[in-house]
Amino acid sequence: MARALIDALVDHGVHEVFGLPGDFALPFFRHLEQNADRLPLYTLAHEPGVGFAADAAARWHGGPSVACVTYGAGALNMVNPIAGAFSEKSPVVVISGAPGVDEAGRGLLLHHQVRTLDSQLRIYREITCDQAVLDDPHRAPAEIARVLRSCREQSRPVYIEVPRDRVDAPCEPVVPLPPSSWEPAAVNACADEVMARLFEASRPVLLVGVEVRRFGLEGRVAELASRLGMPVATTFMGRGLLAESAAPLVGTYMGLAGRPEVRAVVEESDGLLMLGVLMSDTNFGVSGERVDPRATMVAADRGVRVGFHVYPDVPLDALIDALLERCAGRAAPAEGRVASALPVPPRGLVADAAAIHPRDIAAALNDLFDETEPMPVASDMGDCLFTAMDMVHTPLVAPGYYATMGFGVPAGLGISAASGRRPLVMVGDGAFQMTGWELGTCARNGWAPIVVVFNNASWEMLRTFQPEAGYNDLDVWPFARLAEGLGGRGYAVTTRADLKAALAAARADESRFQLIDIAIPRGAISDTLARFVGAIKGANRPPGTR
Ligand code: TPW
Ligand code: MG
């Protein structure tokens, strides 16, 4: 059965496995190691790291990656990363070892058991879109095929539990299932209505979100945008989408937290088409009420809403194809009718003895990316993520909606494994305290990311909400020295000149991971974070006082 599962993973486009074994998972791990030539296995230090790395790898591939753990203590350690993958639609396949079917019937409590033996399955039902317990080798192939199809089609995590005494049971190979069917007439009716609305509108606008990337639709959406000649904004989560295309981009829409020009374009539209957008307060910069639902069309979660009409089963790719067909007879609007109007990212760091502000870090990184090819970026939650909004477009993975801390470093490792490229990790000191240790696994796995720690000795984002609270002050940890102990190279920088020199040195040394510990004065925050916090404070005022 282990062989059938591993073959099926490869057939469904899985490129690697991240894991941390335990006794209930050891029999399956043995098979993973034997198959490492076609499915490399990367072990990390802690299960949250395993989950975040697999999530980032799945985002990178636009297809499934695997997080493999043991029952109970292992799998439950991974609940938060998988919850984040669920809410941000990242297709992670969770494989958990489990007590043997024959052990389970003995009536004894088994170690790692919570309440009942299926407590873990019930917890994972809430944070995965499909589940299978492979307790019957005859049913296993069909169950595996169904779950892996769900993972791809919904671009969400799935859960597979492998009882340890079934790992070596004889089992038929898994036959992949054809895509789920949908009703073409419904898709056509929907596309007709969307087109009619767009042509009636005097200010139609396209807002693109993260599903466009997850389902690999970027090229087709860019073509649609160019043909329709409508201004295109991306959401916070969808930032960077279409960046390389000829589509008329206006920037990242973040409601009150974003740039006012972008806000005006989106909020004043009388025909707003949202493709693959997660409707959330962070995407909408806490001003969701400014977008009028009657004038909007939303395609997400395999359904479409046009004003108050709902089409429940319309996959995003089918809708986009139908819209493209309807553009076919129409001449593309004159080139440049809607000019791209992206804000200009800061550049040209002044290498002097001044203290470092987050916007200096954006400028320094943009300078670096001008000299080299832009690196893929993994960002944690914190002001580092808001600072990333001032950077030149480059592939970015970040928990922009679920907003969990601890994502950045393990996500960078996941990107290293998935892309074979050297990533840049942006992380706050608080988040680094959570999962920064995973850098200790770089040497054995052959990874050498560049990590920039935004070290303001504080939970600064929280301080902006509660300036008086003392608990937001953190101690200064010697991250640069810790890096040496973990097998990397560390730089402690306090001035803009130091920062520039450290980035140049880090870039030149590809032999091990590089950690640049950047001292930022407490209270120095990016403009985007300042606007975001201002917007949230405004939104939380008692009703009637806005
Ligand atoms: C797993 C709540 C959101 S932002 C923040 C906290 C504690 C402070 C982040 O500090 P850091 O970055 O990393 O030093 P910065 O720029 O603000 O100084 N636990 C989890 N996730 C979240 N989001 C929190 C708590 C939080
Ligand atoms: Mg901090």
Short mmCIF file of N, CA and C and ligand atoms in Angstrom, two decimals, residues 80 381-384 403-405 428-432 434 454 456 458-462 474, ligand 1:
data_model
loop_
_atom_site.label_atom_id
_atom_site.label_comp_id
_atom_site.label_asym_id
_atom_site.label_seq_id
_atom_site.Cartn_x
_atom_site.Cartn_y
_atom_site.Cartn_z
N ASN A 80 -1.85 24.28 13.09
CA ASN A 80 -1.86 25.70 12.67
C ASN A 80 -1.37 25.90 11.24
N MET A 381 4.62 37.12 8.88
CA MET A 381 3.67 38.17 9.26
C MET A 381 4.47 39.20 10.06
N GLY A 382 4.06 40.44 10.04
CA GLY A 382 4.79 41.47 10.78
C GLY A 382 5.09 42.60 9.83
N ASP A 383 5.81 43.60 10.28
CA ASP A 383 6.05 44.74 9.39
C ASP A 383 6.90 44.34 8.18
N CYS A 384 7.61 43.22 8.27
CA CYS A 384 8.35 42.75 7.10
C CYS A 384 7.41 42.55 5.92
N ALA A 403 -2.42 35.12 8.33
CA ALA A 403 -1.57 35.96 9.18
C ALA A 403 -0.91 35.24 10.34
N THR A 404 -0.49 34.00 10.13
CA THR A 404 0.23 33.32 11.21
C THR A 404 1.70 33.73 11.24
N MET A 405 2.21 33.95 12.43
CA MET A 405 3.66 34.11 12.57
C MET A 405 4.33 32.74 12.50
N GLY A 428 10.32 39.01 11.15
CA GLY A 428 10.49 39.85 12.34
C GLY A 428 11.20 39.07 13.44
N ASP A 429 11.70 39.79 14.43
CA ASP A 429 12.40 39.11 15.53
C ASP A 429 11.45 38.22 16.32
N GLY A 430 10.20 38.65 16.49
CA GLY A 430 9.24 37.83 17.23
C GLY A 430 8.95 36.54 16.49
N ALA A 431 8.72 36.63 15.20
CA ALA A 431 8.44 35.43 14.41
C ALA A 431 9.67 34.54 14.32
N PHE A 432 10.85 35.16 14.27
CA PHE A 432 12.08 34.36 14.21
C PHE A 432 12.23 33.54 15.49
N MET A 434 10.02 32.08 16.95
CA MET A 434 9.16 30.88 16.86
C MET A 434 9.78 29.76 16.04
N PHE A 454 14.05 41.60 10.68
CA PHE A 454 13.64 42.95 11.05
C PHE A 454 13.61 43.00 12.58
N ASN A 456 13.33 44.77 15.69
CA ASN A 456 12.97 45.99 16.43
C ASN A 456 12.80 45.69 17.92
N SER A 458 10.86 43.87 19.43
CA SER A 458 9.49 44.13 19.83
C SER A 458 8.49 43.40 18.96
N TRP A 459 7.30 43.19 19.52
CA TRP A 459 6.14 42.81 18.73
C TRP A 459 5.54 44.13 18.25
N GLU A 460 6.23 44.70 17.24
CA GLU A 460 5.95 46.09 16.90
C GLU A 460 4.53 46.29 16.36
N MET A 461 4.08 45.31 15.57
CA MET A 461 2.73 45.46 15.02
C MET A 461 1.70 45.58 16.13
N LEU A 462 1.93 44.84 17.20
CA LEU A 462 0.98 44.91 18.32
C LEU A 462 1.13 46.23 19.05
N LEU A 474 10.45 43.11 23.45
CA LEU A 474 11.17 41.83 23.51
C LEU A 474 12.62 42.10 23.90
C1 TPW B 1 1.24 32.36 15.61
C2 TPW B 1 -0.28 37.80 16.81
C3 TPW B 1 0.59 39.49 15.09
S1 TPW B 1 1.90 40.50 14.75
C4 TPW B 1 2.71 40.08 16.17
C5 TPW B 1 1.96 39.17 16.91
C6 TPW B 1 2.41 38.61 18.22
C7 TPW B 1 4.07 40.65 16.48
C8 TPW B 1 5.08 40.21 15.45
O1 TPW B 1 6.36 40.50 15.93
P1 TPW B 1 7.61 40.44 14.98
O2 TPW B 1 7.25 41.51 13.83
O3 TPW B 1 7.69 39.13 14.31
O4 TPW B 1 8.79 40.88 15.74
P2 TPW B 1 7.00 43.10 14.04
O5 TPW B 1 7.35 43.70 12.73
O6 TPW B 1 5.54 43.28 14.35
O7 TPW B 1 7.87 43.56 15.16
N1 TPW B 1 0.82 34.21 17.20
C9 TPW B 1 0.83 33.79 15.91
N2 TPW B 1 0.50 34.59 14.90
C10 TPW B 1 0.11 35.87 15.16
N3 TPW B 1 -0.25 36.62 14.12
C11 TPW B 1 0.11 36.38 16.49
C12 TPW B 1 0.47 35.49 17.48
C13 TPW B 1 0.73 38.81 16.28
#
